[in-house]
Amino acid sequence: MAGRRGGYLARMGTPEITLHRGDITTAEVDAVVNAANSGLLGGGGVDGAIHRAGGPEILEACRELRRTTLPDGLPTGQAVATTAGRLPARWVIHTVGPVYAKSEDRSELLASAYRESLRVADEVGARTVAFPAVSAGVYGWPLDDAARIAVTTVRITESAVREARFILFSDQVFDAFARAAASSG
Ligand code: AR6
């Protein structure tokens, strides 16, 4: 399968998954995925770190989206790209993971956040994409399950992205992703 981008045909396939321990704001990739909230105007966790390191251009681009195409914000499970400001990356792909709930299975929304991020990466022509552990912080998703959904979803999603680089902020999160990657083959 092939996708047309910028006048040439990009080779589609499934991304190679790599795992790294570190800070996503320093990642030298085409696009960095942000675990944002629907408002898109910043927050704590990785969202706060990305806005702090990338500077005001990212917030300005998010405000512009709210003024134009996303007046009600970005729905859970969707993704949208902006400039990456001063980050080494070229784009930030903002996605909104679901808040974990015991009473309701929201796994499909978490899988959707990863799939939609890859779809937006294809739209902008990104070939290397860094992901954090979406929903596994403030949004409370149990770590092993968040890692399993992340790894299994990215592994089977057709995209022109060559590398999906998970950048995990602590040893605990890294180890959960390593276990998930090992058991999903
Ligand atoms: N690089 C990589 N990972 C990071 C970094 C970083 N610099 N900083 C934190 N993490 P969270 P969520 C990890 O809470 O659960 C925000 O306020 C963190 O350790 O950032 O999807 C948004 O505005 C954890 O493993 O995202 C939303 O309101 C992972 O990133 C809400 O939090 C995700 O944790 C979203 O919650």
CSV table of N, CA, C and O in Angstrom, one decimal, residues 53-140:
chain,number,residue,atom,x,y,z
A,53,ALA,N,9.5,23.7,26.9
A,53,ALA,CA,10.7,23.6,26.1
A,53,ALA,C,10.5,24.2,24.7
A,53,ALA,O,11.4,24.7,24.1
A,54,GLY,N,9.3,24.0,24.2
A,54,GLY,CA,9.0,24.5,22.8
A,54,GLY,C,8.7,25.9,22.7
A,54,GLY,O,8.8,26.5,21.6
A,55,GLY,N,8.3,26.6,23.8
A,55,GLY,CA,8.1,28.0,23.7
A,55,GLY,C,6.7,28.4,23.3
A,55,GLY,O,5.9,27.5,23.0
A,56,PRO,N,6.4,29.7,23.3
A,56,PRO,CA,5.0,30.2,23.1
A,56,PRO,C,4.4,29.9,21.7
A,56,PRO,O,3.2,30.0,21.5
A,57,GLU,N,5.2,29.6,20.7
A,57,GLU,CA,4.7,29.4,19.4
A,57,GLU,C,3.7,28.2,19.3
A,57,GLU,O,2.8,28.2,18.6
A,58,ILE,N,4.0,27.2,20.2
A,58,ILE,CA,3.1,26.0,20.2
A,58,ILE,C,1.7,26.4,20.8
A,58,ILE,O,0.7,26.1,20.2
A,59,LEU,N,1.8,27.2,21.9
A,59,LEU,CA,0.5,27.6,22.5
A,59,LEU,C,-0.3,28.5,21.5
A,59,LEU,O,-1.5,28.4,21.4
A,60,GLU,N,0.4,29.4,20.8
A,60,GLU,CA,-0.2,30.3,19.9
A,60,GLU,C,-0.9,29.4,18.8
A,60,GLU,O,-2.0,29.7,18.4
A,61,ALA,N,-0.2,28.4,18.3
A,61,ALA,CA,-0.8,27.5,17.3
A,61,ALA,C,-2.0,26.8,17.8
A,61,ALA,O,-3.0,26.6,17.1
A,62,CYS,N,-2.0,26.4,19.1
A,62,CYS,CA,-3.1,25.7,19.7
A,62,CYS,C,-4.3,26.7,19.8
A,62,CYS,O,-5.5,26.3,19.6
A,63,ARG,N,-4.0,27.9,20.2
A,63,ARG,CA,-5.1,28.9,20.3
A,63,ARG,C,-5.7,29.1,19.0
A,63,ARG,O,-6.9,29.3,18.9
A,64,GLU,N,-4.9,29.2,17.9
A,64,GLU,CA,-5.4,29.4,16.6
A,64,GLU,C,-6.4,28.2,16.2
A,64,GLU,O,-7.4,28.4,15.6
A,65,LEU,N,-6.0,27.0,16.6
A,65,LEU,CA,-6.9,25.8,16.3
A,65,LEU,C,-8.2,26.0,17.0
A,65,LEU,O,-9.3,25.7,16.5
A,66,ARG,N,-8.2,26.5,18.3
A,66,ARG,CA,-9.4,26.7,19.0
A,66,ARG,C,-10.3,27.8,18.4
A,66,ARG,O,-11.5,27.8,18.5
A,67,ARG,N,-9.6,28.8,17.8
A,67,ARG,CA,-10.3,29.9,17.2
A,67,ARG,C,-11.0,29.4,15.9
A,67,ARG,O,-11.9,30.0,15.4
A,68,THR,N,-10.4,28.4,15.2
A,68,THR,CA,-10.8,28.1,13.9
A,68,THR,C,-11.4,26.7,13.8
A,68,THR,O,-12.6,26.6,14.0
A,69,THR,N,-10.6,25.6,13.6
A,69,THR,CA,-11.2,24.3,13.3
A,69,THR,C,-11.7,23.6,14.6
A,69,THR,O,-12.5,22.6,14.4
A,70,LEU,N,-11.2,23.9,15.8
A,70,LEU,CA,-11.5,23.1,16.9
A,70,LEU,C,-12.1,24.0,18.1
A,70,LEU,O,-11.5,24.0,19.2
A,71,PRO,N,-13.2,24.7,17.8
A,71,PRO,CA,-13.7,25.6,18.8
A,71,PRO,C,-14.1,24.9,20.1
A,71,PRO,O,-14.0,25.5,21.2
A,72,ASP,N,-14.5,23.7,20.1
A,72,ASP,CA,-14.8,22.9,21.3
A,72,ASP,C,-13.7,22.1,21.8
A,72,ASP,O,-13.9,21.2,22.7
A,73,GLY,N,-12.5,22.2,21.2
A,73,GLY,CA,-11.4,21.5,21.6
A,73,GLY,C,-11.2,20.2,20.8
A,73,GLY,O,-12.0,19.9,19.9
A,74,LEU,N,-10.2,19.4,21.2
A,74,LEU,CA,-9.9,18.2,20.5
A,74,LEU,C,-10.6,17.0,21.3
A,74,LEU,O,-10.2,16.8,22.4
A,75,PRO,N,-11.4,16.2,20.6
A,75,PRO,CA,-12.1,15.1,21.3
A,75,PRO,C,-11.1,14.0,21.7
A,75,PRO,O,-10.1,13.8,21.1
A,76,THR,N,-11.4,13.3,22.8
A,76,THR,CA,-10.6,12.2,23.2
A,76,THR,C,-10.4,11.2,22.1
A,76,THR,O,-11.4,10.9,21.4
A,77,GLY,N,-9.2,10.7,21.9
A,77,GLY,CA,-8.9,9.7,20.9
A,77,GLY,C,-8.5,10.3,19.6
A,77,GLY,O,-8.2,9.5,18.6
A,78,GLN,N,-8.5,11.6,19.4
A,78,GLN,CA,-8.1,12.3,18.2
A,78,GLN,C,-6.8,12.9,18.3
A,78,GLN,O,-6.2,12.9,19.4
A,79,ALA,N,-6.3,13.4,17.2
A,79,ALA,CA,-4.9,14.0,17.2
A,79,ALA,C,-4.9,15.2,16.2
A,79,ALA,O,-5.6,15.2,15.2
A,80,VAL,N,-4.0,16.2,16.5
A,80,VAL,CA,-3.9,17.3,15.6
A,80,VAL,C,-2.4,17.8,15.7
A,80,VAL,O,-1.8,17.7,16.7
A,81,ALA,N,-1.9,18.3,14.5
A,81,ALA,CA,-0.5,18.7,14.5
A,81,ALA,C,-0.3,20.2,14.6
A,81,ALA,O,-1.2,21.0,14.1
A,82,THR,N,0.7,20.7,15.3
A,82,THR,CA,1.1,22.1,15.2
A,82,THR,C,2.6,22.1,15.0
A,82,THR,O,3.3,21.1,15.1
A,83,THR,N,3.1,23.4,14.9
A,83,THR,CA,4.6,23.6,15.0
A,83,THR,C,5.1,23.0,16.3
A,83,THR,O,4.4,22.9,17.2
A,84,ALA,N,6.4,22.7,16.2
A,84,ALA,CA,7.1,22.3,17.5
A,84,ALA,C,7.9,23.4,18.1
A,84,ALA,O,8.7,23.2,19.0
A,85,GLY,N,7.7,24.6,17.6
A,85,GLY,CA,8.4,25.8,18.2
A,85,GLY,C,9.9,25.5,18.2
A,85,GLY,O,10.5,25.2,17.2
A,86,ARG,N,10.5,25.7,19.4
A,86,ARG,CA,12.0,25.5,19.6
A,86,ARG,C,12.4,24.1,19.8
A,86,ARG,O,13.6,23.9,20.1
A,87,LEU,N,11.5,23.1,19.8
A,87,LEU,CA,12.0,21.7,20.0
A,87,LEU,C,12.8,21.3,18.8
A,87,LEU,O,12.6,21.8,17.7
A,88,PRO,N,13.6,20.3,19.0
A,88,PRO,CA,14.4,19.8,17.8
A,88,PRO,C,13.4,19.2,16.8
A,88,PRO,O,13.8,19.1,15.6
A,89,ALA,N,12.3,18.7,17.2
A,89,ALA,CA,11.3,18.1,16.2
A,89,ALA,C,10.7,19.2,15.4
A,89,ALA,O,10.8,20.4,15.7
A,90,ARG,N,10.0,18.8,14.3
A,90,ARG,CA,9.4,19.8,13.4
A,90,ARG,C,7.9,20.0,13.8
A,90,ARG,O,7.4,21.1,13.6
A,91,TRP,N,7.3,19.0,14.3
A,91,TRP,CA,5.9,19.1,14.6
A,91,TRP,C,5.7,18.5,16.0
A,91,TRP,O,6.3,17.6,16.4
A,92,VAL,N,4.6,19.1,16.7
A,92,VAL,CA,4.0,18.4,17.8
A,92,VAL,C,2.7,17.9,17.4
A,92,VAL,O,1.9,18.6,16.8
A,93,ILE,N,2.5,16.6,17.6
A,93,ILE,CA,1.1,16.0,17.4
A,93,ILE,C,0.5,15.9,18.7
A,93,ILE,O,0.9,15.1,19.6
A,94,HIS,N,-0.6,16.7,18.9
A,94,HIS,CA,-1.3,16.7,20.2
A,94,HIS,C,-2.4,15.6,20.1
A,94,HIS,O,-3.2,15.6,19.2
A,95,THR,N,-2.4,14.7,21.1
A,95,THR,CA,-3.5,13.8,21.2
A,95,THR,C,-4.1,13.8,22.6
A,95,THR,O,-3.4,14.2,23.5
A,96,VAL,N,-5.3,13.3,22.7
A,96,VAL,CA,-6.0,13.3,24.0
A,96,VAL,C,-6.3,11.8,24.3
A,96,VAL,O,-7.1,11.2,23.6
A,97,GLY,N,-5.6,11.3,25.3
A,97,GLY,CA,-5.9,10.0,25.8
A,97,GLY,C,-7.1,10.0,26.7
A,97,GLY,O,-7.5,11.1,27.3
A,98,PRO,N,-7.8,8.9,26.9
A,98,PRO,CA,-8.9,8.9,27.9
A,98,PRO,C,-8.4,8.9,29.3
A,98,PRO,O,-7.3,8.4,29.6
A,99,VAL,N,-9.2,9.4,30.2
A,99,VAL,CA,-9.0,9.3,31.7
A,99,VAL,C,-9.4,7.8,32.0
A,99,VAL,O,-10.4,7.3,31.5
A,100,TYR,N,-8.6,7.1,32.8
A,100,TYR,CA,-8.9,5.8,33.1
A,100,TYR,C,-10.1,5.7,34.0
A,100,TYR,O,-10.3,6.5,34.9
A,101,ALA,N,-11.0,4.7,33.7
A,101,ALA,CA,-12.2,4.5,34.5
A,101,ALA,C,-12.4,3.0,34.8
A,101,ALA,O,-12.3,2.2,33.8
A,102,LYS,N,-12.6,2.7,36.0
A,102,LYS,CA,-12.8,1.2,36.4
A,102,LYS,C,-14.2,0.8,35.8
A,102,LYS,O,-14.4,-0.4,35.5
A,103,SER,N,-15.1,1.7,35.8
A,103,SER,CA,-16.5,1.4,35.5
A,103,SER,C,-16.8,1.2,34.0
A,103,SER,O,-17.8,0.8,33.6
A,104,GLU,N,-15.8,1.6,33.2
A,104,GLU,CA,-16.1,1.6,31.7
A,104,GLU,C,-14.8,1.3,31.0
A,104,GLU,O,-13.7,1.8,31.4
A,105,ASP,N,-14.8,0.4,30.0
A,105,ASP,CA,-13.6,0.1,29.2
A,105,ASP,C,-13.4,1.2,28.1
A,105,ASP,O,-14.1,1.2,27.1
A,106,ARG,N,-12.4,2.0,28.3
A,106,ARG,CA,-12.1,3.0,27.4
A,106,ARG,C,-10.8,2.7,26.5
A,106,ARG,O,-10.2,3.6,25.9
A,107,SER,N,-10.5,1.4,26.5
A,107,SER,CA,-9.3,1.0,25.8
A,107,SER,C,-9.3,1.4,24.3
A,107,SER,O,-8.2,1.8,23.8
A,108,GLU,N,-10.4,1.4,23.7
A,108,GLU,CA,-10.5,1.7,22.3
A,108,GLU,C,-10.1,3.2,22.0
A,108,GLU,O,-9.5,3.5,21.0
A,109,LEU,N,-10.5,4.0,23.0
A,109,LEU,CA,-10.1,5.4,22.8
A,109,LEU,C,-8.6,5.6,23.0
A,109,LEU,O,-8.0,6.5,22.3
A,110,LEU,N,-8.0,4.8,23.9
A,110,LEU,CA,-6.5,4.9,24.0
A,110,LEU,C,-5.8,4.4,22.7
A,110,LEU,O,-4.9,5.0,22.2
A,111,ALA,N,-6.3,3.3,22.2
A,111,ALA,CA,-5.8,2.8,20.9
A,111,ALA,C,-5.9,3.8,19.8
A,111,ALA,O,-5.0,4.1,19.0
A,112,SER,N,-7.1,4.5,19.8
A,112,SER,CA,-7.4,5.5,18.8
A,112,SER,C,-6.4,6.7,18.9
A,112,SER,O,-6.0,7.2,17.9
A,113,ALA,N,-6.0,7.1,20.1
A,113,ALA,CA,-5.1,8.2,20.3
A,113,ALA,C,-3.8,7.8,19.5
A,113,ALA,O,-3.2,8.7,18.9
A,114,TYR,N,-3.3,6.6,19.7
A,114,TYR,CA,-2.1,6.2,19.0
A,114,TYR,C,-2.3,6.1,17.5
A,114,TYR,O,-1.5,6.6,16.7
A,115,ARG,N,-3.4,5.5,17.0
A,115,ARG,CA,-3.7,5.4,15.6
A,115,ARG,C,-3.8,6.7,14.9
A,115,ARG,O,-3.3,7.0,13.9
A,116,GLU,N,-4.6,7.6,15.6
A,116,GLU,CA,-4.8,8.9,15.0
A,116,GLU,C,-3.5,9.7,15.0
A,116,GLU,O,-3.3,10.5,14.0
A,117,SER,N,-2.6,9.6,16.0
A,117,SER,CA,-1.3,10.3,15.9
A,117,SER,C,-0.5,9.8,14.7
A,117,SER,O,0.1,10.6,14.1
A,118,LEU,N,-0.6,8.5,14.4
A,118,LEU,CA,0.2,8.0,13.3
A,118,LEU,C,-0.5,8.5,12.0
A,118,LEU,O,0.2,8.8,11.0
A,119,ARG,N,-1.8,8.6,12.0
A,119,ARG,CA,-2.4,9.1,10.8
A,119,ARG,C,-2.1,10.6,10.5
A,119,ARG,O,-1.7,11.0,9.4
A,120,VAL,N,-2.0,11.4,11.6
A,120,VAL,CA,-1.6,12.8,11.4
A,120,VAL,C,-0.1,12.9,11.1
A,120,VAL,O,0.3,13.7,10.2
A,121,ALA,N,0.7,12.0,11.6
A,121,ALA,CA,2.1,11.9,11.2
A,121,ALA,C,2.2,11.7,9.7
A,121,ALA,O,3.0,12.4,9.0
A,122,ASP,N,1.4,10.8,9.2
A,122,ASP,CA,1.4,10.6,7.7
A,122,ASP,C,1.0,11.9,7.0
A,122,ASP,O,1.5,12.2,5.9
A,123,GLU,N,0.0,12.5,7.5
A,123,GLU,CA,-0.5,13.8,6.8
A,123,GLU,C,0.6,14.8,6.7
A,123,GLU,O,0.7,15.5,5.7
A,124,VAL,N,1.4,15.0,7.8
A,124,VAL,CA,2.4,16.0,7.7
A,124,VAL,C,3.7,15.5,7.1
A,124,VAL,O,4.7,16.2,6.8
A,125,GLY,N,3.8,14.2,6.9
A,125,GLY,CA,5.0,13.6,6.2
A,125,GLY,C,6.1,13.2,7.2
A,125,GLY,O,7.2,13.1,6.8
A,126,ALA,N,5.7,13.0,8.5
A,126,ALA,CA,6.7,12.6,9.5
A,126,ALA,C,7.1,11.2,9.4
A,126,ALA,O,6.2,10.3,9.2
A,127,ARG,N,8.4,10.8,9.5
A,127,ARG,CA,8.8,9.5,9.3
A,127,ARG,C,9.3,8.9,10.6
A,127,ARG,O,9.5,7.7,10.8
A,128,THR,N,9.7,9.8,11.5
A,128,THR,CA,10.2,9.3,12.9
A,128,THR,C,9.3,10.1,13.9
A,128,THR,O,9.2,11.3,13.8
A,129,VAL,N,8.7,9.3,14.8
A,129,VAL,CA,7.7,9.9,15.7
A,129,VAL,C,8.0,9.4,17.2
A,129,VAL,O,8.2,8.2,17.4
A,130,ALA,N,8.1,10.4,18.1
A,130,ALA,CA,8.4,10.0,19.5
A,130,ALA,C,7.0,10.1,20.2
A,130,ALA,O,6.3,11.0,20.1
A,131,PHE,N,6.8,9.0,21.0
A,131,PHE,CA,5.5,8.9,21.8
A,131,PHE,C,5.9,8.9,23.3
A,131,PHE,O,6.8,8.1,23.7
A,132,PRO,N,5.1,9.6,24.1
A,132,PRO,CA,5.1,9.3,25.6
A,132,PRO,C,4.1,8.2,25.9
A,132,PRO,O,3.4,7.7,25.0
A,133,ALA,N,4.0,7.8,27.2
A,133,ALA,CA,3.0,6.8,27.6
A,133,ALA,C,1.7,7.6,27.9
A,133,ALA,O,1.4,8.0,29.0
A,134,VAL,N,0.9,7.7,26.8
A,134,VAL,CA,-0.3,8.5,26.8
A,134,VAL,C,-1.3,7.9,27.9
A,134,VAL,O,-1.4,6.6,28.0
A,135,SER,N,-1.9,8.7,28.7
A,135,SER,CA,-2.9,8.4,29.7
A,135,SER,C,-2.3,7.7,31.0
A,135,SER,O,-3.0,7.4,31.9
A,136,ALA,N,-1.0,7.4,30.9
A,136,ALA,CA,-0.4,6.7,32.0
A,136,ALA,C,0.1,7.5,33.2
A,136,ALA,O,0.7,7.0,34.2
A,137,GLY,N,-0.1,8.9,33.1
A,137,GLY,CA,0.3,9.7,34.2
A,137,GLY,C,-1.0,10.3,35.0
A,137,GLY,O,-1.7,9.5,35.6
A,138,VAL,N,-1.2,11.5,34.8
A,138,VAL,CA,-2.4,12.2,35.5
A,138,VAL,C,-3.7,11.4,35.2
A,138,VAL,O,-4.6,11.4,36.0
A,139,TYR,N,-3.8,10.9,34.0
A,139,TYR,CA,-5.1,10.2,33.6
A,139,TYR,C,-5.2,8.8,34.2
A,139,TYR,O,-6.2,8.2,34.0
A,140,GLY,N,-4.2,8.4,34.9
A,140,GLY,CA,-4.4,7.2,35.8
A,140,GLY,C,-4.5,5.8,35.2
A,140,GLY,O,-4.9,4.9,35.9
